[in-house]
Amino acid sequence: MENAAAAAAQLPEAWSQVRAPVIVPLLRLAVAVCLTMSVLLFLERMYMAVVISGVKLLRRRPERRYRCDPLPDDDPELGSSAFPVVLVQIPMFNEREVYQLSIGAVCGLSWPSDRLVVQVLDDSTDPIIKEMVRMECERWAYKGVNITYQIRENRKGYKAGALKEGMKHGYVRECEYVAIFDADFQPDPDFLRRTIPFLVRNSDIALVQARWRFGQSLTPHSYPSLFFCIHCFFCLRWSDECLMTRMQEMSLDYHFTVEQEVSSSVCAFFGFNGTAGVWRISAVNEAGGWKDRTTVEDMDLAIRASLKGWKFVYLGDVQVKSELPSTFKAFRFQQHRWSCGPANLFRKMLMEIVRNKKVTIWKKIHVIYNFFLVRKIVAHIVTFTFYCLIIPTTIFVPEVRIPKWGCVYIPTIITLLNSVGTPRSFHLLFFWILFENVMSLHRTKATLIGLLEAGRANEWVVTEKLGNALKMKSASKSSVKKSFMRIWDRLNVTELGVGAFLFSCGWYDLAFGKDHFFIYLFFQAMAFFVVGIGYVGTIVPQS
């Protein structure tokens, strides 16, 4: 006991000896690195703001930059031969809740039936679901739709493997273009008539990407208060959607409204979103087809096609209804894949991009710096390390000061610029900041895993879709009671740990600090706690 007491008494002295020569210089270096990354992200956001403003003011719409005359459908001599043969692929995996919606929407596309081929690529492992999907395909085939149901012996390559396998069939050689829709996407009937003309009239375009339109999440029960009852944070209902999906919408709307639009206008390149797009099959083949070396096979194909000199077009006016993950588990797995994959792809393709001789130096800079480095790596890492680690740590080391422009002005401007994608959600910016900071924990971890190609670099978990299933489930008191009883199954220990760290930093700053960081730290800690105990997104009742 005496030895323990003596050791405890020596701790303050040891801390004072290490603090000045080690801790302070390291923390100052970390602050400098984070401020540099913040400036890079700020300049990138300002650049995109200027470009998108110019695009809107000059009305540089795709229809004005490319030929897109409608295909003739009233020529009695040509008939349906005036339309190219289009292949539509619907990859799916155990999609019990949404398979009918996607298949029905695709089979309802306004396109000559003899010029449309539909492939349902089913990798389901549940025999009951496989039989349900097969029967749905047979039902549409009986109505005259040229639809085929295809399965594989294994799931090698996951989605990329399924798409690649679908392209091997002999009848695909008669198809000029391929449209891809994930199982939860429902295109409008005129989708092909609005996208295909860009490919037909412009021989240098390889991809036409449409915008995602987010349907309302169907929540079985969401609690009706916010900070008045802390367990309902991120579960508040607005027009039948939970707050977590509203936060996702804000982030994705900025991606589509600004990032995709700017990239399409400036250098005719952007990352394929993996669905709601139409490819020129010859371009896919020239780029080497689908590869499963990362979890972002769509981005991989887009970059390889771009390095071959092909152009891409983004059509913000063409929107395809889709579903956002409304359970935190599904969203977390999705974000891991979306963050880890690009970082891993950057590691594998950096030198290939540098050595490429078919594209200009400016396009290389755009792909390496703007597309990969700032948006896919810096943006994730700086959010968590700076706002959830470095700033709180400086509270214990007052010798290290963070300039106000770095911790207040720059993040405020970046946040306001991000809000332009979803003006209707401007009043939710405060909650969006807290939620994005929580998710930055997972994105940072995934980004580092991808860069280092660690164990989970190629982990693929299909995003769970709920579709209309929750309409059928009763939010009875017994179901609610069961959801509360399973609290231990919903605990997220890492979030609880970060929340405890921020909470302790907040109390220390309240007692001894002068910068009033405790206001932010208490709110951010609360957000981590709420996610940590599992009360975020939709809580699905037990059957």
XYZ file of C-alpha atoms in Angstrom:
543
model
C 0.000 0.000 0.000
C 2.841 2.336 0.869
C 4.521 1.627 -2.479
C 1.280 2.350 -4.334
C 0.805 5.613 -2.471
C 4.389 6.637 -3.190
C 3.948 5.865 -6.884
C 0.755 7.906 -7.004
C 2.482 10.810 -5.335
C 5.197 10.743 -8.000
C 2.740 10.917 -10.910
C 2.369 14.735 -10.936
C 6.137 15.118 -10.911
C 6.564 12.603 -13.733
C 3.858 14.363 -15.746
C 5.562 17.744 -15.316
C 8.873 16.270 -16.459
C 7.372 14.705 -19.613
C 4.929 17.484 -20.408
C 7.242 20.271 -21.574
C 9.828 18.291 -23.598
C 7.482 15.640 -25.086
C 3.738 16.246 -24.800
C 3.685 19.944 -25.722
C 5.817 19.623 -28.929
C 3.878 16.542 -30.085
C 0.547 18.217 -29.464
C 1.652 21.356 -31.272
C 2.713 19.225 -34.232
C -0.669 17.457 -34.212
C -2.465 20.812 -34.133
C -0.369 22.087 -37.060
C -1.126 18.964 -39.106
C -4.859 19.187 -38.353
C -4.953 22.887 -39.193
C -3.222 22.138 -42.502
C -5.793 19.466 -43.328
C -8.589 21.841 -42.326
C -7.252 24.477 -44.712
C -7.043 21.909 -47.532
C -10.652 20.890 -46.910
C -11.729 24.534 -46.669
C -10.073 25.424 -49.987
C -11.680 22.391 -51.627
C -15.135 23.413 -50.394
C -14.589 27.015 -51.531
C -13.403 25.828 -54.941
C -16.518 23.715 -55.390
C -18.724 26.570 -54.203
C -17.235 28.894 -56.828
C -17.526 26.307 -59.603
C -21.099 25.285 -58.813
C -22.089 28.964 -58.685
C -20.562 29.472 -62.131
C -22.304 26.367 -63.476
C -25.671 27.632 -62.234
C -25.149 31.221 -63.394
C -23.859 30.240 -66.850
C -26.474 27.464 -67.110
C -23.919 24.852 -68.100
C -26.494 22.100 -68.061
C -25.593 18.741 -69.641
C -28.227 19.359 -72.311
C -26.274 22.445 -73.435
C -22.855 20.745 -73.372
C -23.789 17.505 -75.156
C -26.162 16.370 -77.848
C -29.146 14.561 -76.391
C -31.907 14.622 -79.016
C -34.670 12.132 -78.142
C -34.636 8.849 -80.022
C -37.295 8.655 -82.777
C -40.200 6.497 -81.721
C -42.641 7.511 -84.426
C -40.743 6.275 -87.474
C -42.830 3.457 -89.041
C -39.897 2.250 -91.175
C -37.366 1.903 -88.358
C -39.826 0.879 -85.686
C -38.124 -0.384 -82.536
C -34.809 -0.787 -84.364
C -34.222 2.939 -83.783
C -33.637 2.041 -80.140
C -30.421 0.314 -79.024
C -30.591 -2.935 -77.110
C -30.177 -2.191 -73.406
C -29.239 -4.658 -70.699
C -30.533 -3.908 -67.183
C -28.849 -5.673 -64.256
C -30.352 -5.922 -60.769
C -27.856 -7.484 -58.334
C -29.402 -8.611 -55.055
C -28.650 -10.599 -51.918
C -31.432 -11.805 -49.616
C -33.599 -8.802 -50.518
C -36.889 -10.127 -49.175
C -38.353 -6.682 -48.482
C -37.549 -4.821 -51.707
C -37.080 -7.302 -54.558
C -40.599 -6.793 -55.909
C -40.209 -3.000 -55.956
C -36.998 -2.970 -58.002
C -38.014 -5.725 -60.402
C -41.409 -4.130 -60.964
C -39.911 -0.688 -61.606
C -37.346 -2.017 -64.088
C -39.918 -4.122 -65.930
C -42.075 -0.995 -66.204
C -39.415 1.022 -68.054
C -40.705 2.744 -71.180
C -38.571 0.980 -73.788
C -39.421 -1.383 -76.674
C -39.787 -4.839 -75.178
C -37.674 -6.452 -77.907
C -34.811 -4.007 -77.169
C -34.715 -4.554 -73.394
C -33.033 -7.413 -71.526
C -33.395 -7.656 -67.745
C -31.043 -9.707 -65.592
C -31.820 -10.429 -61.946
C -28.486 -11.492 -60.456
C -29.467 -13.225 -57.247
C -26.708 -14.168 -54.793
C -29.183 -14.939 -52.028
C -28.275 -17.654 -49.544
C -31.815 -18.059 -48.204
C -33.596 -20.699 -50.354
C -37.028 -19.256 -49.549
C -36.029 -15.787 -50.773
C -34.416 -17.269 -53.878
C -37.657 -19.040 -54.725
C -39.651 -15.839 -54.169
C -37.391 -13.859 -56.492
C -37.465 -16.601 -59.119
C -41.265 -16.680 -59.091
C -41.399 -12.883 -59.401
C -39.168 -13.085 -62.484
C -41.386 -15.779 -63.979
C -44.439 -13.618 -63.349
C -42.951 -10.749 -65.376
C -41.688 -13.099 -68.061
C -45.255 -14.378 -68.451
C -46.278 -10.744 -69.121
C -43.858 -10.568 -72.028
C -40.793 -8.996 -70.380
C -37.433 -10.414 -71.486
C -36.219 -11.152 -67.968
C -33.788 -13.820 -66.789
C -33.149 -15.084 -63.271
C -29.520 -15.999 -62.640
C -27.731 -17.483 -59.652
C -24.150 -18.503 -58.952
C -22.594 -21.413 -57.102
C -20.710 -19.019 -54.817
C -20.513 -15.300 -53.972
C -16.953 -14.809 -55.176
C -16.336 -11.104 -55.814
C -19.681 -10.182 -54.230
C -21.473 -7.537 -56.324
C -18.597 -7.143 -58.794
C -18.517 -10.904 -59.276
C -22.250 -11.052 -59.942
C -22.133 -8.207 -62.484
C -19.117 -9.746 -64.193
C -20.803 -13.131 -64.393
C -23.903 -11.549 -65.904
C -21.841 -9.999 -68.711
C -20.526 -13.401 -69.849
C -23.751 -14.574 -71.504
C -23.869 -14.710 -75.279
C -26.951 -12.511 -75.659
C -25.110 -9.642 -73.938
C -23.033 -9.206 -77.117
C -26.162 -7.813 -78.787
C -26.510 -5.125 -76.089
C -24.826 -1.739 -76.449
C -25.514 -0.332 -72.991
C -26.028 -1.666 -69.480
C -28.069 0.029 -66.754
C -27.495 -1.022 -63.152
C -29.946 -0.718 -60.257
C -29.456 -1.999 -56.735
C -32.346 -3.916 -55.235
C -33.800 -0.897 -53.413
C -33.765 1.447 -56.430
C -36.917 2.194 -58.404
C -36.358 4.079 -61.690
C -39.165 6.078 -63.266
C -40.561 4.711 -66.559
C -38.778 7.383 -68.639
C -35.332 6.727 -67.142
C -33.813 5.133 -70.250
C -35.397 7.664 -72.607
C -33.707 10.488 -70.675
C -30.269 8.891 -70.272
C -29.594 6.738 -73.345
C -29.649 9.667 -75.841
C -26.489 11.088 -74.235
C -24.693 7.834 -75.001
C -26.164 7.408 -78.473
C -25.431 10.985 -79.625
C -21.950 11.292 -78.047
C -19.508 8.507 -78.837
C -16.962 9.653 -76.228
C -19.314 9.306 -73.245
C -19.023 6.075 -71.269
C -21.303 6.703 -68.294
C -24.488 8.599 -67.518
C -25.163 8.843 -63.791
C -28.537 9.829 -62.337
C -29.187 11.306 -58.920
C -30.559 9.326 -56.018
C -33.914 10.430 -54.631
C -34.433 9.340 -51.072
C -37.738 7.847 -50.119
C -39.140 8.253 -46.642
C -37.830 5.765 -44.136
C -40.620 3.712 -42.654
C -39.973 3.684 -38.939
C -41.946 1.250 -36.777
C -41.704 3.582 -33.810
C -39.723 6.709 -33.118
C -39.751 8.588 -29.879
C -41.464 12.006 -29.901
C -38.983 14.235 -28.049
C -35.374 15.315 -28.371
C -33.181 16.623 -25.563
C -36.232 16.519 -23.295
C -35.737 12.766 -23.333
C -32.167 11.873 -24.221
C -32.819 8.305 -25.382
C -34.777 9.567 -28.380
C -31.895 11.634 -29.813
C -31.503 10.850 -33.516
C -34.892 9.064 -33.472
C -37.205 12.047 -33.817
C -39.813 11.787 -36.540
C -40.138 14.242 -39.391
C -42.587 13.203 -42.099
C -42.220 9.488 -41.290
C -38.432 9.462 -41.384
C -36.001 9.183 -38.488
C -33.464 11.898 -37.838
C -30.571 9.606 -38.718
C -31.807 9.242 -42.290
C -32.315 13.009 -42.440
C -28.621 13.446 -41.545
C -27.672 10.998 -44.300
C -29.806 12.914 -46.750
C -27.976 16.148 -45.933
C -24.573 14.586 -46.597
C -25.620 12.768 -49.774
C -27.488 15.758 -51.172
C -24.273 17.790 -50.977
C -22.470 14.958 -52.748
C -24.959 14.909 -55.615
C -25.818 18.608 -55.777
C -22.252 19.893 -55.586
C -19.507 17.256 -55.814
C -20.912 15.230 -58.711
C -22.111 18.321 -60.576
C -18.743 20.092 -60.246
C -16.715 17.048 -61.297
C -18.979 16.404 -64.281
C -18.753 20.032 -65.427
C -15.017 20.584 -64.893
C -13.382 17.401 -66.158
C -16.213 15.013 -67.156
C -15.144 12.622 -64.393
C -16.697 11.530 -61.096
C -17.079 8.351 -59.131
C -19.787 6.018 -60.363
C -22.268 5.564 -57.528
C -22.696 1.863 -58.252
C -26.363 2.146 -59.193
C -28.820 4.370 -61.100
C -26.361 4.709 -63.969
C -25.966 3.555 -67.577
C -22.645 2.352 -69.002
C -21.477 1.918 -72.571
C -20.574 -1.772 -72.626
C -17.606 -1.255 -74.952
C -16.148 1.208 -72.426
C -16.593 -1.278 -69.602
C -14.781 -3.921 -71.621
C -11.988 -1.560 -72.645
C -11.414 -0.590 -69.004
C -11.020 -4.237 -68.031
C -14.498 -5.025 -66.761
C -15.553 -5.454 -63.162
C -12.844 -6.141 -60.566
C -13.324 -7.231 -56.973
C -9.979 -6.082 -55.532
C -11.723 -3.514 -53.279
C -15.193 -2.952 -51.836
C -15.802 -0.050 -54.257
C -15.919 -1.891 -57.561
C -17.980 0.957 -59.022
C -15.336 3.592 -58.288
C -12.601 1.243 -59.497
C -14.284 0.820 -62.898
C -14.966 4.564 -63.188
C -11.331 5.520 -62.638
C -10.021 2.892 -65.049
C -12.483 4.010 -67.727
C -11.563 7.643 -67.132
C -7.869 6.829 -67.547
C -8.762 5.396 -70.966
C -10.040 8.822 -71.985
C -13.789 8.235 -71.598
C -16.097 11.013 -70.389
C -18.894 10.852 -67.813
C -22.112 12.866 -67.557
C -24.075 13.525 -64.385
C -27.793 14.277 -64.762
C -29.089 15.901 -61.611
C -32.585 16.252 -63.067
C -32.955 12.498 -63.550
C -33.690 11.057 -60.127
C -34.141 7.472 -59.004
C -35.954 6.642 -55.795
C -33.911 4.694 -53.267
C -33.869 3.766 -49.597
C -31.496 5.033 -46.926
C -30.380 2.634 -44.187
C -32.438 3.492 -41.129
C -30.796 1.142 -38.627
C -27.478 2.244 -37.159
C -25.875 -1.157 -37.709
C -26.658 -1.086 -41.435
C -25.478 2.513 -41.752
C -22.230 1.794 -39.907
C -21.376 -1.132 -42.185
C -22.205 0.959 -45.242
C -19.961 3.806 -44.085
C -17.125 1.388 -43.396
C -17.341 0.120 -46.954
C -17.636 3.609 -48.442
C -14.645 4.908 -46.439
C -12.346 1.906 -46.486
C -12.825 1.107 -50.185
C -11.718 4.466 -51.666
C -8.654 4.615 -49.394
C -7.675 1.091 -50.391
C -8.271 1.864 -54.070
C -6.108 5.002 -53.767
C -3.292 2.866 -52.397
C -3.589 0.430 -55.308
C -4.092 2.902 -58.170
C -1.911 5.889 -57.255
C 1.067 4.947 -59.425
C -1.200 3.755 -62.252
C -2.794 7.210 -62.318
C 0.588 8.949 -62.197
C 2.036 6.879 -65.057
C -1.042 7.188 -67.287
C -0.362 9.027 -70.566
C -3.872 9.251 -72.017
C -5.221 11.973 -69.728
C -4.000 15.488 -68.995
C -1.945 16.471 -65.964
C -4.900 18.524 -64.712
C -7.166 15.506 -64.707
C -4.541 13.517 -62.814
C -4.325 16.277 -60.215
C -8.103 16.345 -59.917
C -8.318 12.575 -59.400
C -5.378 12.311 -56.986
C -5.765 15.522 -54.986
C -9.427 16.583 -55.170
C -11.174 13.257 -55.604
C -9.035 10.964 -53.442
C -6.769 12.882 -51.067
C -9.063 15.668 -49.853
C -12.550 14.174 -50.210
C -11.877 10.512 -49.385
C -9.001 10.707 -46.889
C -8.419 14.155 -45.359
C -12.135 14.899 -44.866
C -12.625 11.730 -42.797
C -9.433 11.856 -40.755
C -9.450 15.541 -39.807
C -13.046 15.476 -38.585
C -12.430 12.904 -35.882
C -8.802 13.581 -34.952
C -9.149 17.355 -34.727
C -12.611 17.871 -33.247
C -12.860 14.738 -31.103
C -9.236 14.156 -30.029
C -6.844 17.078 -30.501
C -9.086 19.990 -29.429
C -10.279 18.168 -26.274
C -6.698 17.169 -25.400
C -5.418 20.752 -25.600
C -7.670 21.596 -22.668
C -5.233 19.714 -20.399
C -2.218 21.429 -21.987
C -2.913 25.199 -21.950
C 0.514 25.916 -23.477
C -0.900 24.692 -26.798
C -3.313 27.213 -28.266
C -5.552 26.694 -31.278
C -6.274 29.829 -33.326
C -9.927 30.790 -33.466
C -9.918 30.697 -37.260
C -9.011 27.011 -37.116
C -11.494 25.823 -34.529
C -14.405 28.202 -35.220
C -14.349 30.109 -38.498
C -13.181 27.404 -40.918
C -15.491 24.625 -39.608
C -18.412 27.071 -39.560
C -17.894 28.049 -43.200
C -17.449 24.411 -44.255
C -20.655 23.475 -42.454
C -22.615 26.275 -44.093
C -21.299 25.281 -47.522
C -22.357 21.687 -46.882
C -25.882 22.843 -46.129
C -26.560 24.119 -49.660
C -27.491 20.633 -50.832
C -30.518 20.399 -48.547
C -31.901 23.873 -47.719
C -35.008 22.404 -46.099
C -32.801 20.855 -43.404
C -30.844 23.988 -42.555
C -32.401 24.063 -39.085
C -30.850 20.647 -38.408
C -27.250 21.729 -39.006
C -26.357 21.548 -35.315
C -27.517 17.922 -35.081
C -25.830 17.114 -38.385
C -22.483 18.321 -37.011
C -22.814 16.148 -33.897
C -23.868 13.099 -35.897
C -21.122 13.523 -38.516
C -18.513 13.799 -35.766
C -19.766 10.553 -34.238
C -19.656 8.781 -37.600
C -16.190 10.203 -38.287
C -14.923 7.739 -35.684
C -15.912 4.829 -37.937
C -14.903 6.593 -41.152
C -11.431 7.408 -39.820
C -10.905 3.842 -38.670
C -12.104 2.492 -42.013
C -9.916 4.929 -43.966
C -6.813 3.855 -42.049
C -7.727 0.188 -42.560
C -7.993 0.823 -46.294
C -4.713 2.752 -46.512
C -2.850 0.084 -44.542
C -4.828 -2.757 -46.175
C -5.493 -4.261 -42.773
C -7.727 -7.207 -41.914
C -11.148 -5.695 -42.692
C -10.056 -3.909 -45.889
C -12.148 -6.208 -48.098
C -15.029 -6.799 -45.709
C -18.344 -6.679 -47.574
C -21.611 -6.533 -45.652
C -24.731 -5.937 -47.727
C -26.691 -2.923 -46.505
C -29.941 -4.088 -44.922
C -33.076 -2.816 -46.649
C -36.346 -2.570 -44.785
C -38.619 -1.476 -47.619
C -42.290 -1.675 -46.647
C -41.718 -4.443 -44.135
C -42.052 -2.192 -41.139
C -45.541 -1.191 -42.153
C -46.548 -4.746 -41.447
C -44.999 -4.892 -37.987
C -46.894 -3.665 -35.001
C -45.279 -1.197 -32.657
C -47.052 -2.754 -29.711
C -46.041 -2.215 -26.107
C -44.632 -5.710 -25.939
C -42.370 -5.024 -28.896
C -41.183 -1.786 -27.337
C -40.549 -3.608 -24.098
C -38.472 -6.226 -25.885
C -36.397 -3.550 -27.578
C -35.630 -2.023 -24.173
C -34.759 -5.433 -22.736
C -32.139 -5.934 -25.449
C -30.142 -2.869 -24.415
C -26.981 -4.940 -23.975
C -27.193 -6.068 -27.596
C -27.239 -2.439 -28.730
C -24.304 -1.103 -26.713
C -21.412 0.419 -28.697
C -18.464 0.433 -26.316
C -16.160 2.576 -28.464
C -18.686 5.397 -28.691
C -19.251 5.228 -24.932
C -15.500 5.495 -24.364
C -15.129 8.525 -26.615
C -18.173 10.099 -24.981
C -16.650 9.614 -21.513
C -13.394 11.195 -22.696
C -15.183 14.243 -24.129
C -17.372 14.553 -21.049
C -14.334 14.591 -18.733
C -12.650 17.170 -20.978
C -15.764 19.297 -20.797
C -15.844 19.243 -17.002
C -12.136 20.118 -16.808
C -12.608 23.005 -19.224
C -15.628 24.230 -17.260
C -13.566 24.247 -14.075
C -10.201 25.499 -15.312
C -10.450 26.511 -18.981
C -10.945 29.903 -20.569
C -12.026 29.050 -24.152
C -15.555 27.758 -23.358
C -14.943 24.547 -25.291
C -17.084 22.771 -22.692
C -20.266 23.923 -24.467
C -19.357 21.956 -27.595
C -17.800 19.080 -25.636
C -20.898 18.410 -23.533
C -23.178 18.297 -26.579
C -20.726 16.131 -28.539
C -20.289 13.793 -25.575
C -24.080 13.488 -25.335
C -24.240 12.489 -29.014
C -21.594 9.795 -28.472
C -23.448 8.517 -25.403
C -26.755 8.278 -27.271
C -25.142 6.315 -30.099
C -23.195 4.282 -27.555
C -26.349 3.025 -25.827
C -27.955 2.210 -29.152
C -30.760 4.771 -29.334
C -30.065 5.969 -32.831
C -31.990 5.366 -36.031
C -34.797 2.852 -36.335
C -35.342 0.196 -33.674
C -36.904 -2.742 -35.483
C -39.551 -4.561 -33.422
C -39.033 -8.242 -32.881
C -41.377 -10.480 -34.790
